[in-house]
Amino acid sequence: MALLLAATACDPGPPPSEKAAGAARAFIEAFAAGDYAKAARHAEGDVLRGVEVQRRAREEERAAHPAEVALFEKAMREHPPRVEVLPPRDAGDHLEVRVVVTTDSPRGPERTRYALRLAKGRTEVWRVRAWERR
C-alpha cells in the first residue's frame, strides 16, 4: 500500500484538462454506440439520470416502432458513428469540452454536437442537433 502511494505521489498523471477530455471522450463514445451501461460508468449523477431517461425513451420507441428502430440499429452497425473531441476550453470555474458525433443517414451525414461542462464534481451535457448534407 505504501509503495502504491509513493508511486502515485511521484506520477501526478495528466493535467486535469486531459483527464476531463478523456472522460468526455469515453462517455460520448459509449453513449453514441448505445452502450449505456459503459456510458454510465464514465458519467456522474446528472448524466447518469439523463442516460437512464434516454434508455427508457429508446425502449418506448422500440416498442412503438419496432421496424424503424431495427433499421436504425442496422444502419448504426453498418456505419458506426465517428467521434471528434475538440480541445477543452478553460472557462475559469469550469472546463468545457465540445464533442461532435457524426452518423450517416439517408439524408446525408448527421452531426450531433455535445458540450460538456465539467465543474465541481458535476458534469452537465447539452446537445444541439443539426443536419448537414454532402
PDB file of N, CA and C in Angstrom, residues 55-133:
ATOM      1  N   ARG A  55     -32.413   5.894 -22.228  1.00  0.00           N
ATOM      2  CA  ARG A  55     -32.605   4.453 -22.396  1.00  0.00           C
ATOM      3  C   ARG A  55     -34.088   4.109 -22.383  1.00  0.00           C
ATOM      4  N   ARG A  56     -34.831   4.690 -21.428  1.00  0.00           N
ATOM      5  CA  ARG A  56     -36.279   4.422 -21.371  1.00  0.00           C
ATOM      6  C   ARG A  56     -36.976   4.925 -22.624  1.00  0.00           C
ATOM      7  N   ALA A  57     -36.587   6.100 -23.096  1.00  0.00           N
ATOM      8  CA  ALA A  57     -37.190   6.651 -24.316  1.00  0.00           C
ATOM      9  C   ALA A  57     -36.918   5.732 -25.506  1.00  0.00           C
ATOM     10  N   ARG A  58     -35.709   5.202 -25.581  1.00  0.00           N
ATOM     11  CA  ARG A  58     -35.373   4.303 -26.694  1.00  0.00           C
ATOM     12  C   ARG A  58     -36.181   3.007 -26.604  1.00  0.00           C
ATOM     13  N   GLU A  59     -36.379   2.481 -25.377  1.00  0.00           N
ATOM     14  CA  GLU A  59     -37.190   1.274 -25.208  1.00  0.00           C
ATOM     15  C   GLU A  59     -38.643   1.529 -25.620  1.00  0.00           C
ATOM     16  N   GLU A  60     -39.181   2.696 -25.263  1.00  0.00           N
ATOM     17  CA  GLU A  60     -40.547   3.043 -25.664  1.00  0.00           C
ATOM     18  C   GLU A  60     -40.645   3.164 -27.179  1.00  0.00           C
ATOM     19  N   GLU A  61     -39.639   3.770 -27.783  1.00  0.00           N
ATOM     20  CA  GLU A  61     -39.618   3.915 -29.245  1.00  0.00           C
ATOM     21  C   GLU A  61     -39.554   2.537 -29.905  1.00  0.00           C
ATOM     22  N   ARG A  62     -38.726   1.655 -29.345  1.00  0.00           N
ATOM     23  CA  ARG A  62     -38.591   0.308 -29.888  1.00  0.00           C
ATOM     24  C   ARG A  62     -39.933  -0.425 -29.842  1.00  0.00           C
ATOM     25  N   ALA A  63     -40.678  -0.254 -28.735  1.00  0.00           N
ATOM     26  CA  ALA A  63     -41.976  -0.911 -28.605  1.00  0.00           C
ATOM     27  C   ALA A  63     -42.999  -0.302 -29.565  1.00  0.00           C
ATOM     28  N   ALA A  64     -42.940   1.016 -29.777  1.00  0.00           N
ATOM     29  CA  ALA A  64     -43.922   1.691 -30.627  1.00  0.00           C
ATOM     30  C   ALA A  64     -43.625   1.509 -32.118  1.00  0.00           C
ATOM     31  N   HIS A  65     -42.350   1.495 -32.506  1.00  0.00           N
ATOM     32  CA  HIS A  65     -41.969   1.423 -33.929  1.00  0.00           C
ATOM     33  C   HIS A  65     -40.842   0.414 -34.121  1.00  0.00           C
ATOM     34  N   PRO A  66     -41.104  -0.871 -33.927  1.00  0.00           N
ATOM     35  CA  PRO A  66     -40.014  -1.854 -33.978  1.00  0.00           C
ATOM     36  C   PRO A  66     -39.300  -1.921 -35.324  1.00  0.00           C
ATOM     37  N   ALA A  67     -40.016  -1.779 -36.426  1.00  0.00           N
ATOM     38  CA  ALA A  67     -39.380  -1.883 -37.742  1.00  0.00           C
ATOM     39  C   ALA A  67     -38.421  -0.723 -37.982  1.00  0.00           C
ATOM     40  N   GLU A  68     -38.836   0.494 -37.627  1.00  0.00           N
ATOM     41  CA  GLU A  68     -37.975   1.660 -37.817  1.00  0.00           C
ATOM     42  C   GLU A  68     -36.735   1.582 -36.936  1.00  0.00           C
ATOM     43  N   VAL A  69     -36.915   1.147 -35.702  1.00  0.00           N
ATOM     44  CA  VAL A  69     -35.782   1.028 -34.788  1.00  0.00           C
ATOM     45  C   VAL A  69     -34.816  -0.043 -35.276  1.00  0.00           C
ATOM     46  N   ALA A  70     -35.340  -1.144 -35.803  1.00  0.00           N
ATOM     47  CA  ALA A  70     -34.477  -2.204 -36.327  1.00  0.00           C
ATOM     48  C   ALA A  70     -33.635  -1.682 -37.497  1.00  0.00           C
ATOM     49  N   LEU A  71     -34.244  -0.891 -38.380  1.00  0.00           N
ATOM     50  CA  LEU A  71     -33.493  -0.307 -39.495  1.00  0.00           C
ATOM     51  C   LEU A  71     -32.415   0.652 -38.993  1.00  0.00           C
ATOM     52  N   PHE A  72     -32.764   1.464 -37.990  1.00  0.00           N
ATOM     53  CA  PHE A  72     -31.797   2.407 -37.419  1.00  0.00           C
ATOM     54  C   PHE A  72     -30.623   1.657 -36.801  1.00  0.00           C
ATOM     55  N   GLU A  73     -30.912   0.613 -36.020  1.00  0.00           N
ATOM     56  CA  GLU A  73     -29.844  -0.141 -35.364  1.00  0.00           C
ATOM     57  C   GLU A  73     -28.956  -0.844 -36.387  1.00  0.00           C
ATOM     58  N   LYS A  74     -29.560  -1.346 -37.471  1.00  0.00           N
ATOM     59  CA  LYS A  74     -28.774  -1.975 -38.536  1.00  0.00           C
ATOM     60  C   LYS A  74     -27.855  -0.943 -39.189  1.00  0.00           C
ATOM     61  N   ALA A  75     -28.377   0.239 -39.451  1.00  0.00           N
ATOM     62  CA  ALA A  75     -27.562   1.305 -40.045  1.00  0.00           C
ATOM     63  C   ALA A  75     -26.412   1.699 -39.123  1.00  0.00           C
ATOM     64  N   MET A  76     -26.665   1.737 -37.813  1.00  0.00           N
ATOM     65  CA  MET A  76     -25.608   2.100 -36.866  1.00  0.00           C
ATOM     66  C   MET A  76     -24.513   1.031 -36.827  1.00  0.00           C
ATOM     67  N   ARG A  77     -24.909  -0.244 -36.985  1.00  0.00           N
ATOM     68  CA  ARG A  77     -23.896  -1.314 -37.014  1.00  0.00           C
ATOM     69  C   ARG A  77     -23.069  -1.236 -38.289  1.00  0.00           C
ATOM     70  N   GLU A  78     -23.725  -0.958 -39.423  1.00  0.00           N
ATOM     71  CA  GLU A  78     -23.020  -0.908 -40.697  1.00  0.00           C
ATOM     72  C   GLU A  78     -22.154   0.345 -40.838  1.00  0.00           C
ATOM     73  N   HIS A  79     -22.618   1.447 -40.278  1.00  0.00           N
ATOM     74  CA  HIS A  79     -21.891   2.722 -40.357  1.00  0.00           C
ATOM     75  C   HIS A  79     -21.786   3.312 -38.957  1.00  0.00           C
ATOM     76  N   PRO A  80     -20.828   2.831 -38.151  1.00  0.00           N
ATOM     77  CA  PRO A  80     -20.730   3.335 -36.777  1.00  0.00           C
ATOM     78  C   PRO A  80     -20.418   4.830 -36.752  1.00  0.00           C
ATOM     79  N   PRO A  81     -20.848   5.502 -35.685  1.00  0.00           N
ATOM     80  CA  PRO A  81     -20.610   6.947 -35.606  1.00  0.00           C
ATOM     81  C   PRO A  81     -19.126   7.279 -35.465  1.00  0.00           C
ATOM     82  N   ARG A  82     -18.771   8.452 -35.985  1.00  0.00           N
ATOM     83  CA  ARG A  82     -17.412   8.965 -35.833  1.00  0.00           C
ATOM     84  C   ARG A  82     -17.445  10.040 -34.741  1.00  0.00           C
ATOM     85  N   VAL A  83     -16.473   9.985 -33.846  1.00  0.00           N
ATOM     86  CA  VAL A  83     -16.453  10.885 -32.695  1.00  0.00           C
ATOM     87  C   VAL A  83     -15.222  11.777 -32.773  1.00  0.00           C
ATOM     88  N   GLU A  84     -15.444  13.078 -32.633  1.00  0.00           N
ATOM     89  CA  GLU A  84     -14.348  14.046 -32.628  1.00  0.00           C
ATOM     90  C   GLU A  84     -14.454  14.869 -31.343  1.00  0.00           C
ATOM     91  N   VAL A  85     -13.404  14.846 -30.541  1.00  0.00           N
ATOM     92  CA  VAL A  85     -13.368  15.637 -29.313  1.00  0.00           C
ATOM     93  C   VAL A  85     -12.475  16.836 -29.568  1.00  0.00           C
ATOM     94  N   LEU A  86     -13.054  18.028 -29.471  1.00  0.00           N
ATOM     95  CA  LEU A  86     -12.293  19.253 -29.677  1.00  0.00           C
ATOM     96  C   LEU A  86     -11.496  19.571 -28.414  1.00  0.00           C
ATOM     97  N   PRO A  87     -10.422  20.332 -28.527  1.00  0.00           N
ATOM     98  CA  PRO A  87      -9.612  20.634 -27.338  1.00  0.00           C
ATOM     99  C   PRO A  87     -10.461  21.302 -26.251  1.00  0.00           C
ATOM    100  N   PRO A  88     -10.240  20.941 -24.986  1.00  0.00           N
ATOM    101  CA  PRO A  88     -11.019  21.547 -23.906  1.00  0.00           C
ATOM    102  C   PRO A  88     -10.711  23.034 -23.763  1.00  0.00           C
ATOM    103  N   ARG A  89     -11.727  23.773 -23.319  1.00  0.00           N
ATOM    104  CA  ARG A  89     -11.563  25.211 -23.099  1.00  0.00           C
ATOM    105  C   ARG A  89     -11.740  25.503 -21.611  1.00  0.00           C
ATOM    106  N   ASP A  90     -10.756  26.153 -21.023  1.00  0.00           N
ATOM    107  CA  ASP A  90     -10.827  26.502 -19.604  1.00  0.00           C
ATOM    108  C   ASP A  90     -11.606  27.798 -19.474  1.00  0.00           C
ATOM    109  N   ALA A  91     -12.749  27.740 -18.785  1.00  0.00           N
ATOM    110  CA  ALA A  91     -13.601  28.916 -18.614  1.00  0.00           C
ATOM    111  C   ALA A  91     -13.592  29.388 -17.166  1.00  0.00           C
ATOM    112  N   GLY A  92     -12.475  29.237 -16.492  1.00  0.00           N
ATOM    113  CA  GLY A  92     -12.358  29.719 -15.118  1.00  0.00           C
ATOM    114  C   GLY A  92     -12.883  28.723 -14.110  1.00  0.00           C
ATOM    115  N   ASP A  93     -14.179  28.801 -13.797  1.00  0.00           N
ATOM    116  CA  ASP A  93     -14.748  27.925 -12.768  1.00  0.00           C
ATOM    117  C   ASP A  93     -15.140  26.560 -13.305  1.00  0.00           C
ATOM    118  N   HIS A  94     -15.043  26.348 -14.604  1.00  0.00           N
ATOM    119  CA  HIS A  94     -15.359  25.041 -15.171  1.00  0.00           C
ATOM    120  C   HIS A  94     -14.527  24.821 -16.437  1.00  0.00           C
ATOM    121  N   LEU A  95     -14.537  23.591 -16.885  1.00  0.00           N
ATOM    122  CA  LEU A  95     -13.849  23.208 -18.112  1.00  0.00           C
ATOM    123  C   LEU A  95     -14.922  22.791 -19.106  1.00  0.00           C
ATOM    124  N   GLU A  96     -14.846  23.301 -20.327  1.00  0.00           N
ATOM    125  CA  GLU A  96     -15.850  22.965 -21.323  1.00  0.00           C
ATOM    126  C   GLU A  96     -15.204  22.125 -22.415  1.00  0.00           C
ATOM    127  N   VAL A  97     -15.829  21.001 -22.716  1.00  0.00           N
ATOM    128  CA  VAL A  97     -15.339  20.105 -23.754  1.00  0.00           C
ATOM    129  C   VAL A  97     -16.436  19.986 -24.805  1.00  0.00           C
ATOM    130  N   ARG A  98     -16.091  20.229 -26.043  1.00  0.00           N
ATOM    131  CA  ARG A  98     -17.063  20.100 -27.141  1.00  0.00           C
ATOM    132  C   ARG A  98     -16.749  18.825 -27.920  1.00  0.00           C
ATOM    133  N   VAL A  99     -17.816  18.092 -28.221  1.00  0.00           N
ATOM    134  CA  VAL A  99     -17.682  16.813 -28.906  1.00  0.00           C
ATOM    135  C   VAL A  99     -18.648  16.811 -30.087  1.00  0.00           C
ATOM    136  N   VAL A 100     -18.197  16.306 -31.230  1.00  0.00           N
ATOM    137  CA  VAL A 100     -19.054  16.184 -32.408  1.00  0.00           C
ATOM    138  C   VAL A 100     -19.140  14.700 -32.762  1.00  0.00           C
ATOM    139  N   VAL A 101     -20.375  14.177 -32.809  1.00  0.00           N
ATOM    140  CA  VAL A 101     -20.612  12.786 -33.197  1.00  0.00           C
ATOM    141  C   VAL A 101     -21.283  12.826 -34.565  1.00  0.00           C
ATOM    142  N   THR A 102     -20.668  12.198 -35.566  1.00  0.00           N
ATOM    143  CA  THR A 102     -21.202  12.191 -36.927  1.00  0.00           C
ATOM    144  C   THR A 102     -21.692  10.792 -37.267  1.00  0.00           C
ATOM    145  N   THR A 103     -22.963  10.695 -37.682  1.00  0.00           N
ATOM    146  CA  THR A 103     -23.526   9.426 -38.132  1.00  0.00           C
ATOM    147  C   THR A 103     -24.068   9.620 -39.537  1.00  0.00           C
ATOM    148  N   ASP A 104     -24.063   8.546 -40.305  1.00  0.00           N
ATOM    149  CA  ASP A 104     -24.600   8.600 -41.658  1.00  0.00           C
ATOM    150  C   ASP A 104     -26.099   8.354 -41.615  1.00  0.00           C
ATOM    151  N   SER A 105     -26.817   9.039 -42.488  1.00  0.00           N
ATOM    152  CA  SER A 105     -28.256   8.832 -42.597  1.00  0.00           C
ATOM    153  C   SER A 105     -28.631   8.906 -44.076  1.00  0.00           C
ATOM    154  N   PRO A 106     -29.856   8.491 -44.431  1.00  0.00           N
ATOM    155  CA  PRO A 106     -30.250   8.571 -45.841  1.00  0.00           C
ATOM    156  C   PRO A 106     -30.203   9.994 -46.390  1.00  0.00           C
ATOM    157  N   ARG A 107     -30.363  10.998 -45.516  1.00  0.00           N
ATOM    158  CA  ARG A 107     -30.347  12.395 -45.960  1.00  0.00           C
ATOM    159  C   ARG A 107     -28.950  12.996 -45.954  1.00  0.00           C
ATOM    160  N   GLY A 108     -27.955  12.228 -45.588  1.00  0.00           N
ATOM    161  CA  GLY A 108     -26.590  12.740 -45.507  1.00  0.00           C
ATOM    162  C   GLY A 108     -26.067  12.606 -44.094  1.00  0.00           C
ATOM    163  N   PRO A 109     -24.840  13.066 -43.858  1.00  0.00           N
ATOM    164  CA  PRO A 109     -24.289  12.916 -42.511  1.00  0.00           C
ATOM    165  C   PRO A 109     -25.036  13.795 -41.505  1.00  0.00           C
ATOM    166  N   GLU A 110     -25.290  13.218 -40.355  1.00  0.00           N
ATOM    167  CA  GLU A 110     -25.932  13.961 -39.274  1.00  0.00           C
ATOM    168  C   GLU A 110     -24.885  14.211 -38.205  1.00  0.00           C
ATOM    169  N   ARG A 111     -24.719  15.473 -37.854  1.00  0.00           N
ATOM    170  CA  ARG A 111     -23.751  15.820 -36.811  1.00  0.00           C
ATOM    171  C   ARG A 111     -24.505  16.225 -35.561  1.00  0.00           C
ATOM    172  N   THR A 112     -24.183  15.570 -34.469  1.00  0.00           N
ATOM    173  CA  THR A 112     -24.763  15.918 -33.174  1.00  0.00           C
ATOM    174  C   THR A 112     -23.646  16.525 -32.350  1.00  0.00           C
ATOM    175  N   ARG A 113     -23.878  17.733 -31.912  1.00  0.00           N
ATOM    176  CA  ARG A 113     -22.854  18.430 -31.138  1.00  0.00           C
ATOM    177  C   ARG A 113     -23.193  18.361 -29.656  1.00  0.00           C
ATOM    178  N   TYR A 114     -22.196  18.016 -28.866  1.00  0.00           N
ATOM    179  CA  TYR A 114     -22.352  17.957 -27.413  1.00  0.00           C
ATOM    180  C   TYR A 114     -21.398  18.970 -26.794  1.00  0.00           C
ATOM    181  N   ALA A 115     -21.839  19.627 -25.760  1.00  0.00           N
ATOM    182  CA  ALA A 115     -20.959  20.482 -24.969  1.00  0.00           C
ATOM    183  C   ALA A 115     -21.016  19.954 -23.547  1.00  0.00           C
ATOM    184  N   LEU A 116     -19.893  19.543 -23.022  1.00  0.00           N
ATOM    185  CA  LEU A 116     -19.830  19.040 -21.654  1.00  0.00           C
ATOM    186  C   LEU A 116     -19.187  20.090 -20.780  1.00  0.00           C
ATOM    187  N   ARG A 117     -19.863  20.430 -19.718  1.00  0.00           N
ATOM    188  CA  ARG A 117     -19.309  21.376 -18.750  1.00  0.00           C
ATOM    189  C   ARG A 117     -18.926  20.582 -17.514  1.00  0.00           C
ATOM    190  N   LEU A 118     -17.639  20.565 -17.204  1.00  0.00           N
ATOM    191  CA  LEU A 118     -17.119  19.781 -16.089  1.00  0.00           C
ATOM    192  C   LEU A 118     -16.682  20.742 -14.990  1.00  0.00           C
ATOM    193  N   ALA A 119     -17.390  20.698 -13.862  1.00  0.00           N
ATOM    194  CA  ALA A 119     -17.056  21.606 -12.765  1.00  0.00           C
ATOM    195  C   ALA A 119     -17.543  21.046 -11.438  1.00  0.00           C
ATOM    196  N   LYS A 120     -16.735  21.219 -10.405  1.00  0.00           N
ATOM    197  CA  LYS A 120     -17.111  20.898  -9.029  1.00  0.00           C
ATOM    198  C   LYS A 120     -17.727  19.504  -8.891  1.00  0.00           C
ATOM    199  N   GLY A 121     -17.158  18.517  -9.560  1.00  0.00           N
ATOM    200  CA  GLY A 121     -17.649  17.153  -9.425  1.00  0.00           C
ATOM    201  C   GLY A 121     -18.942  16.882 -10.156  1.00  0.00           C
ATOM    202  N   ARG A 122     -19.444  17.832 -10.943  1.00  0.00           N
ATOM    203  CA  ARG A 122     -20.679  17.633 -11.715  1.00  0.00           C
ATOM    204  C   ARG A 122     -20.356  17.677 -13.192  1.00  0.00           C
ATOM    205  N   THR A 123     -21.124  16.971 -13.954  1.00  0.00           N
ATOM    206  CA  THR A 123     -20.993  17.006 -15.404  1.00  0.00           C
ATOM    207  C   THR A 123     -22.351  17.369 -15.968  1.00  0.00           C
ATOM    208  N   GLU A 124     -22.405  18.403 -16.780  1.00  0.00           N
ATOM    209  CA  GLU A 124     -23.652  18.807 -17.416  1.00  0.00           C
ATOM    210  C   GLU A 124     -23.466  18.644 -18.919  1.00  0.00           C
ATOM    211  N   VAL A 125     -24.462  18.119 -19.592  1.00  0.00           N
ATOM    212  CA  VAL A 125     -24.356  17.847 -21.023  1.00  0.00           C
ATOM    213  C   VAL A 125     -25.464  18.587 -21.754  1.00  0.00           C
ATOM    214  N   TRP A 126     -25.096  19.303 -22.807  1.00  0.00           N
ATOM    215  CA  TRP A 126     -26.077  19.928 -23.686  1.00  0.00           C
ATOM    216  C   TRP A 126     -25.926  19.295 -25.056  1.00  0.00           C
ATOM    217  N   ARG A 127     -27.041  19.178 -25.768  1.00  0.00           N
ATOM    218  CA  ARG A 127     -26.979  18.595 -27.101  1.00  0.00           C
ATOM    219  C   ARG A 127     -27.670  19.527 -28.082  1.00  0.00           C
ATOM    220  N   VAL A 128     -27.021  19.752 -29.207  1.00  0.00           N
ATOM    221  CA  VAL A 128     -27.594  20.555 -30.279  1.00  0.00           C
ATOM    222  C   VAL A 128     -27.536  19.708 -31.533  1.00  0.00           C
ATOM    223  N   ARG A 129     -28.651  19.585 -32.231  1.00  0.00           N
ATOM    224  CA  ARG A 129     -28.708  18.747 -33.432  1.00  0.00           C
ATOM    225  C   ARG A 129     -28.739  19.613 -34.677  1.00  0.00           C
ATOM    226  N   ALA A 130     -28.024  19.203 -35.694  1.00  0.00           N
ATOM    227  CA  ALA A 130     -28.027  19.927 -36.963  1.00  0.00           C
ATOM    228  C   ALA A 130     -27.789  18.946 -38.103  1.00  0.00           C
ATOM    229  N   TRP A 131     -28.576  19.058 -39.154  1.00  0.00           N
ATOM    230  CA  TRP A 131     -28.383  18.213 -40.336  1.00  0.00           C
ATOM    231  C   TRP A 131     -27.428  18.911 -41.285  1.00  0.00           C
ATOM    232  N   GLU A 132     -26.530  18.146 -41.847  1.00  0.00           N
ATOM    233  CA  GLU A 132     -25.627  18.670 -42.867  1.00  0.00           C
ATOM    234  C   GLU A 132     -25.626  17.683 -44.022  1.00  0.00           C
ATOM    235  N   ARG A 133     -25.738  18.197 -45.211  1.00  0.00           N
ATOM    236  CA  ARG A 133     -25.755  17.326 -46.392  1.00  0.00           C
ATOM    237  C   ARG A 133     -24.420  17.419 -47.119  1.00  0.00           C
TER     238      ARG A 133
END
